Every structure is written in C-alpha cells, then in structure tokens.
RNA sequence: GUGGGCGUAGCUCAGUUGGUUAGAGCACCUGGUUGUGGCCCAGGAGGCCGUGGGUUCAAUCCCCAUCGCUCACCCCA
C-alpha cells in the first residue's frame, strides 16, 4: 500500500471554506496600512543565514534552535526566514531606500518558518503582518506605530487587548543595567534554574522573563531598568506615553518585559489578548535604532512591529468558522448535450457583462443541477434544454421568486440589461 | 527537546464489561415530479475502528510499540 503523504508537521492547508476570512484580514490590513501611508514591501522567503544571526542575535532561541537552514550547492548557508524585520532592513540597505526619501514607511505580510513544537497559536509555517518606519528617531513615530497597531486590531473588532510598554534604553544604559542586574542576581545564582544560570552570563535580562514561581519571587526586588535610562531615553519614553494618552490608548508599564530578539533599543511593546491560550501575544515590536548600521547601512533610526495573523484570527474567534466567498449570480443548467457550445458561448457573454456564472460540467440530472443552483446562492438559473436549443431561446428562472420566462438568445443585450443582481 | 490527552464514515460523535453483517446526526447520491431548487418522504453509497505486533477459540475493544493530531512546558507573532 502506498504511504500517504501528509503536510509537514506544523504546517496546514487553508481550504476554500477558510480562505475567505484570510482575504478579509488581508484587505483590512492593507486598508489600515494605507490610511497611515505605509507601502507594501515583499522580500524573498529565504536569505543568507548570516542575516538572521547577525540581527536577531545568536543567543536567542530563534537563532540557536528554531531555524530551517541548509547548505546551498556552493556551501553557503541559507535559511527560511524566521522573522521579517531583518529581511526588510536588508532590502532597505541594499536599495538605499534611505537615500530616496528621509522617511520610509513599509508594511509586509507573508509566511515565516520556525521549527518549534506546534500548539494552539503556534505553527512551524505561520504568517505575520508587520510595519517598519525608517528614518525618524522621534517619539511621535513610536506613537504612530502603536496607534496603527491599535487601529488595526480595533478595525478587526478585537477587544480584551492589553498593551504592555517598556523602554530598555540605549545600549549604554542597558550595559550598566546588565551589570547591576548581575550584581543583584549573583547571591541567588545557585537557586536559579539551569537555563537561567546560563543566561546569567549570556543574556541576564532574559531572566526577568522567567515563569518559575521562585524566580519571580527573587526578581521582585531586582533593580528596575527605568532607573538606568539616560535623560534622553527617559524623556523619549515619557513623550511616547503622552502620545498614547492623547490617543486614549490604554497601556501598562512593564519594566520586566524583555523581548526575545536582541536588536531592540528604547521603546518595546507587546499587545496580548486574554481570549487566547498560552500563546497570547498578538503583536510585538519596538525601536531598533542601531540595526541598520549594524547590518552595514548608514545610521538610521527605525521602529516597527510584527503581528501573528493566525493569532489574530484565533482571537477574532473565526479561525474554525467557515466563511464561503463564492458569489455566483447565475447558474447555467445544461440539459442538451448538442447545445453545449451554445451554453458555453452564452456563459461567456454573461461573464463579459460582469456576472459571476457557474457552468455545469457534470452532466447531472436536472433536479441535481437545480439543487446545485440553489445551493450556489445564484439569483438566476439559466436553463438550456432540448426545446430551448432548437428554438434558440433560454429559460431564465429567478430563484428567489420562482418566476421564470423564456427569452430569445439573440436578445442577449436585453437579457443582460434586465438582470438585477 | 520534555510531559498530558486523543485517534471509529467527508464532518460531529455513539458503541461493544472481548462474540456473527460497526451505528446516529449533518453532508453526499438516486427516486417520489418522462425538464424545475429549497421543505417533506423513501432508498443508496461511503469505514483495513490510525498502523504494526502480542494475548485470546475470537480484538474496533485488553497489552506493547509506532505514527499522527492536540494541549501545555520552553519560547515567541
């Protein structure tokens, strides 16, 4: 017996009954992004592995254990993109977009790949929508980005949202904070978990993110990064908050929020939904003022976020809901095989006139064809039987009223004019 | 990578304390109407009971393994 080939673990098919809500989500995204003057950028699905390790950070989970990488024929290491900011920054630098205009507002959407164990809200191939603004270091840019995020989620009808906000400052103050944190944690080192002990050296800030109860206890009294911000960082952070207040966007200050990607500076934020399970982050992002320079571009401040499209659909509660998108106006019922070419030609004329026409190709019984016409949601059934073909006519039946009349096919223009959909 | 739960029809699920042809609802097909949909009625098709092995006179059911799905840990969108 031949072994059935299934889709790869953590990947899934979007079937016709579900593609409608994806299209709706995509069009809402395009609409909101357009309102904020963001333009779409599309980058390749795979890149040089170095791009991700240099931007996201080699110690992060994404890079250290979640990438789909392979050696190309020339030996260079390539990777299916595990996130999109790196690719967008690469394109920004490669095409010198910063030289074309001082401010670039970009959005993207598409599939990403991370080799994690699948669970609710987490797939190995999943989709993100994101925005990036290059060029402005000012807090109003942060406000705009967060406002865009909120407008989108609101436009999608989502509630039960929580915006967490933090500033992790510039690299200098983070360095000072890192030292202070290590000094604080050192006496507790033996009490920490194995991973936390490892992170004590590699990335102590990540320990703040722990879920272990006894570690949370310890962290309670840890120094606060807010106290280490420079005056400029602090005033930037306060300005961002004042813009959010002006927009009536509620937020929670969370000085322990550490995001799992290394390139962030100053503002970081995350929006979670209480209607999801363990994977509750709908969207996360922040400022990355040094990344463009780190990847070889001219120093360019930037900020952006990425949103998980599957999670948004889950939070909307429509993930498993079937939303058909077919829009049949006319169902062409064919009963006479000698008249098929007449039926095909009539169908083409109707389509050219702008109608959505479904054409029977199964040669089923009339009853079956009429049932199909009814099921399709068509307003009209066009019936072409032996008599009609001989007399060059067509029976037009209104499926709502049940009324029908016979028309000469020669008067196709008049037929089209009298159809009301 | 680690742990829990679950695999019976296209879908949602019954079921057998191990016993002959494994069921229901929805969906599908045909007929009731020699060329007319929805509603109704009658009938039909569709299952290696996830896969492999073991115990047994007998396994969809019990045991083991395996694969798959799922939820959670970790981490993130």
Short mmCIF file of C-alpha atoms in Angstrom, two decimals, chain A residues 39-274:
data_model
loop_
_atom_site.label_atom_id
_atom_site.label_comp_id
_atom_site.label_asym_id
_atom_site.label_seq_id
_atom_site.Cartn_x
_atom_site.Cartn_y
_atom_site.Cartn_z
CA UNK A 39 3.55 50.94 1.46
CA UNK A 40 3.97 47.26 0.86
CA UNK A 41 7.35 45.57 0.50
CA UNK A 42 7.81 41.94 -0.46
CA UNK A 43 11.08 40.18 0.16
CA UNK A 44 12.26 36.62 -0.57
CA UNK A 45 11.23 33.72 1.63
CA UNK A 46 14.86 32.67 2.14
CA UNK A 47 18.01 34.60 2.87
CA UNK A 48 21.62 34.08 3.83
CA UNK A 49 21.70 32.61 7.32
CA UNK A 50 24.08 35.34 8.47
CA UNK A 51 21.41 37.97 8.00
CA UNK A 52 19.34 36.48 10.80
CA UNK A 53 22.12 35.51 13.17
CA UNK A 54 23.66 38.97 12.90
CA UNK A 55 20.40 40.83 13.52
CA UNK A 56 18.26 38.67 15.77
CA UNK A 57 21.18 37.53 17.94
CA UNK A 58 22.98 34.19 18.14
CA UNK A 59 21.91 33.53 21.74
CA UNK A 60 18.20 33.84 21.02
CA UNK A 61 16.01 30.76 20.76
CA UNK A 62 15.03 31.71 17.23
CA UNK A 63 18.60 31.51 16.00
CA UNK A 64 20.01 28.83 18.26
CA UNK A 65 17.36 26.19 17.75
CA UNK A 66 14.44 27.20 15.56
CA UNK A 67 15.78 27.95 12.09
CA UNK A 68 15.26 25.89 8.97
CA UNK A 69 18.74 26.13 7.47
CA UNK A 70 20.56 24.16 4.81
CA UNK A 71 23.75 24.30 2.78
CA UNK A 72 23.31 25.52 -0.76
CA UNK A 73 25.32 23.87 -3.54
CA UNK A 74 28.15 26.33 -3.19
CA UNK A 75 28.29 25.59 0.51
CA UNK A 76 26.75 28.85 1.72
CA UNK A 77 24.20 28.52 4.47
CA UNK A 78 20.68 29.60 3.61
CA UNK A 79 17.63 29.89 5.88
CA UNK A 80 13.87 30.09 5.55
CA UNK A 81 13.09 33.43 7.16
CA UNK A 82 12.13 33.10 10.84
CA UNK A 83 11.17 36.77 11.05
CA UNK A 84 10.85 39.66 8.65
CA UNK A 85 12.44 42.77 10.09
CA UNK A 86 15.90 41.52 9.14
CA UNK A 87 14.87 40.99 5.53
CA UNK A 88 13.24 44.40 5.31
CA UNK A 89 16.32 46.07 6.77
CA UNK A 90 18.48 44.19 4.30
CA UNK A 91 16.31 45.41 1.41
CA UNK A 92 16.30 48.93 2.84
CA UNK A 93 20.09 48.98 2.82
CA UNK A 94 20.53 47.13 -0.47
CA UNK A 95 18.31 49.53 -2.42
CA UNK A 96 19.41 52.59 -0.46
CA UNK A 97 15.80 53.43 0.35
CA UNK A 98 17.06 55.89 2.93
CA UNK A 99 18.63 57.87 0.11
CA UNK A 100 15.38 58.07 -1.83
CA UNK A 101 13.39 59.69 0.95
CA UNK A 102 14.28 60.64 4.52
CA UNK A 103 11.37 58.63 5.90
CA UNK A 104 10.28 55.22 4.65
CA UNK A 105 7.07 53.67 5.88
CA UNK A 106 6.79 49.99 4.91
CA UNK A 107 4.48 47.11 5.63
CA UNK A 108 4.64 43.45 4.75
CA UNK A 109 2.82 40.21 5.22
CA UNK A 110 3.73 36.64 4.47
CA UNK A 111 4.84 33.27 5.80
CA UNK A 112 7.61 32.69 8.33
CA UNK A 113 9.25 29.48 9.47
CA UNK A 114 10.36 28.39 12.91
CA UNK A 115 11.00 24.83 13.98
CA UNK A 116 9.06 24.75 17.26
CA UNK A 117 6.68 22.21 18.69
CA UNK A 118 3.25 23.19 17.37
CA UNK A 119 0.45 24.16 19.71
CA UNK A 120 -2.54 26.48 19.72
CA UNK A 121 -1.43 29.75 18.15
CA UNK A 122 1.94 28.41 17.11
CA UNK A 123 2.83 26.76 13.81
CA UNK A 124 6.07 25.97 12.03
CA UNK A 125 4.89 27.87 9.00
CA UNK A 126 2.88 30.83 10.15
CA UNK A 127 2.02 34.28 8.85
CA UNK A 128 2.90 37.71 10.06
CA UNK A 129 1.87 41.17 9.11
CA UNK A 130 4.28 43.90 10.12
CA UNK A 131 5.23 47.52 9.63
CA UNK A 132 8.55 49.30 9.79
CA UNK A 133 9.26 53.04 9.76
CA UNK A 134 12.82 54.05 8.88
CA UNK A 135 14.28 57.49 9.47
CA UNK A 136 12.62 59.09 12.46
CA UNK A 137 14.05 58.85 15.95
CA UNK A 138 11.26 60.98 17.40
CA UNK A 139 8.68 59.69 19.86
CA UNK A 140 5.74 60.68 17.64
CA UNK A 141 6.95 57.96 15.28
CA UNK A 142 6.61 55.44 18.12
CA UNK A 143 3.14 56.80 18.81
CA UNK A 144 2.16 56.44 15.17
CA UNK A 145 3.31 52.84 15.01
CA UNK A 146 1.47 51.82 18.16
CA UNK A 147 -1.60 53.74 17.06
CA UNK A 148 -1.53 51.85 13.75
CA UNK A 149 -1.40 48.57 15.64
CA UNK A 150 -4.38 49.54 17.76
CA UNK A 151 -6.39 50.87 14.84
CA UNK A 152 -5.94 47.59 13.03
CA UNK A 153 -6.98 45.41 15.95
CA UNK A 154 -9.93 47.68 16.58
CA UNK A 155 -10.95 47.61 12.91
CA UNK A 156 -10.96 43.82 13.18
CA UNK A 157 -13.37 44.06 16.09
CA UNK A 158 -10.96 42.81 18.73
CA UNK A 159 -11.34 43.67 22.38
CA UNK A 160 -9.84 42.21 25.53
CA UNK A 161 -6.49 43.64 24.49
CA UNK A 162 -3.63 44.59 26.73
CA UNK A 163 -0.75 46.82 25.65
CA UNK A 164 2.45 46.35 27.59
CA UNK A 165 5.04 49.07 27.23
CA UNK A 166 8.66 49.37 28.26
CA UNK A 167 11.84 51.18 27.40
CA UNK A 168 15.09 49.29 27.50
CA UNK A 169 17.07 52.42 26.71
CA UNK A 170 20.22 52.76 24.67
CA UNK A 171 22.97 50.14 24.58
CA UNK A 172 24.99 52.13 27.13
CA UNK A 173 22.37 52.17 29.83
CA UNK A 174 21.49 48.59 29.10
CA UNK A 175 25.13 47.71 29.76
CA UNK A 176 25.02 49.45 33.12
CA UNK A 177 21.73 47.79 33.92
CA UNK A 178 23.09 44.42 32.93
CA UNK A 179 25.94 44.82 35.40
CA UNK A 180 23.58 45.92 38.15
CA UNK A 181 21.29 43.01 37.46
CA UNK A 182 24.15 40.54 37.57
CA UNK A 183 25.30 42.05 40.87
CA UNK A 184 21.81 41.62 42.22
CA UNK A 185 21.38 38.05 40.98
CA UNK A 186 24.81 36.76 41.92
CA UNK A 187 23.89 35.84 45.52
CA UNK A 188 20.91 33.84 44.22
CA UNK A 189 22.78 32.13 41.42
CA UNK A 190 22.62 28.66 42.93
CA UNK A 191 18.85 28.96 43.36
CA UNK A 192 18.26 29.71 39.70
CA UNK A 193 17.27 27.16 37.08
CA UNK A 194 19.83 25.74 34.71
CA UNK A 195 18.69 27.89 31.80
CA UNK A 196 18.63 30.98 33.96
CA UNK A 197 22.14 30.25 35.16
CA UNK A 198 23.28 30.03 31.59
CA UNK A 199 21.52 33.29 30.80
CA UNK A 200 23.22 34.94 33.73
CA UNK A 201 26.27 35.17 31.50
CA UNK A 202 24.80 35.32 28.01
CA UNK A 203 21.71 37.49 28.49
CA UNK A 204 20.73 38.21 32.11
CA UNK A 205 17.82 40.42 31.04
CA UNK A 206 16.04 37.34 29.79
CA UNK A 207 15.92 36.02 33.37
CA UNK A 208 13.38 38.77 34.08
CA UNK A 209 11.06 36.94 31.74
CA UNK A 210 11.07 33.76 33.82
CA UNK A 211 7.86 31.88 34.56
CA UNK A 212 9.27 29.89 37.50
CA UNK A 213 7.49 30.96 40.67
CA UNK A 214 10.54 31.04 42.94
CA UNK A 215 12.49 33.01 40.34
CA UNK A 216 9.68 35.52 40.00
CA UNK A 217 9.95 35.89 43.76
CA UNK A 218 13.64 36.71 43.51
CA UNK A 219 13.16 39.04 40.56
CA UNK A 220 10.59 41.03 42.52
CA UNK A 221 13.31 43.12 44.15
CA UNK A 222 15.65 43.32 41.18
CA UNK A 223 16.77 46.74 40.02
CA UNK A 224 14.45 48.43 37.56
CA UNK A 225 15.73 49.31 34.11
CA UNK A 226 13.75 52.53 34.13
CA UNK A 227 16.15 53.88 36.75
CA UNK A 228 19.06 53.34 34.39
CA UNK A 229 17.67 55.25 31.43
CA UNK A 230 19.58 58.31 30.33
CA UNK A 231 17.81 61.64 30.46
CA UNK A 232 17.20 61.49 26.68
CA UNK A 233 15.84 57.95 26.86
CA UNK A 234 13.61 58.94 29.73
CA UNK A 235 12.12 61.96 28.02
CA UNK A 236 11.61 59.98 24.83
CA UNK A 237 9.75 57.32 26.82
CA UNK A 238 7.61 59.91 28.55
CA UNK A 239 6.74 61.56 25.25
CA UNK A 240 5.63 58.21 23.81
CA UNK A 241 3.37 57.74 26.82
CA UNK A 242 1.87 61.19 26.45
CA UNK A 243 1.02 60.49 22.81
CA UNK A 244 -0.69 57.25 23.79
CA UNK A 245 -2.64 59.13 26.46
CA UNK A 246 -3.68 61.72 23.88
CA UNK A 247 -4.97 58.90 21.68
CA UNK A 248 -6.79 57.26 24.58
CA UNK A 249 -4.79 54.10 24.11
CA UNK A 250 -4.52 52.36 27.47
CA UNK A 251 -1.20 50.76 28.35
CA UNK A 252 0.58 49.04 31.18
CA UNK A 253 4.16 49.93 32.04
CA UNK A 254 6.10 46.70 32.38
CA UNK A 255 9.74 47.21 33.22
CA UNK A 256 10.32 43.46 33.21
CA UNK A 257 9.12 42.91 29.68
CA UNK A 258 12.06 41.56 27.72
CA UNK A 259 11.60 40.61 24.14
CA UNK A 260 13.36 37.61 22.66
CA UNK A 261 15.17 39.49 19.95
CA UNK A 262 18.40 41.34 20.55
CA UNK A 263 18.15 44.35 18.26
CA UNK A 264 15.67 46.45 20.22
CA UNK A 265 16.51 49.85 21.73
CA UNK A 266 14.37 52.23 23.76
CA UNK A 267 10.65 51.54 23.21
CA UNK A 268 9.42 47.95 23.24
CA UNK A 269 5.80 46.89 23.32
CA UNK A 270 3.56 43.91 23.09
CA UNK A 271 -0.18 43.50 22.70
CA UNK A 272 -1.73 40.38 24.17
CA UNK A 273 -5.25 39.04 24.04
CA UNK A 274 -6.95 37.46 27.02
#
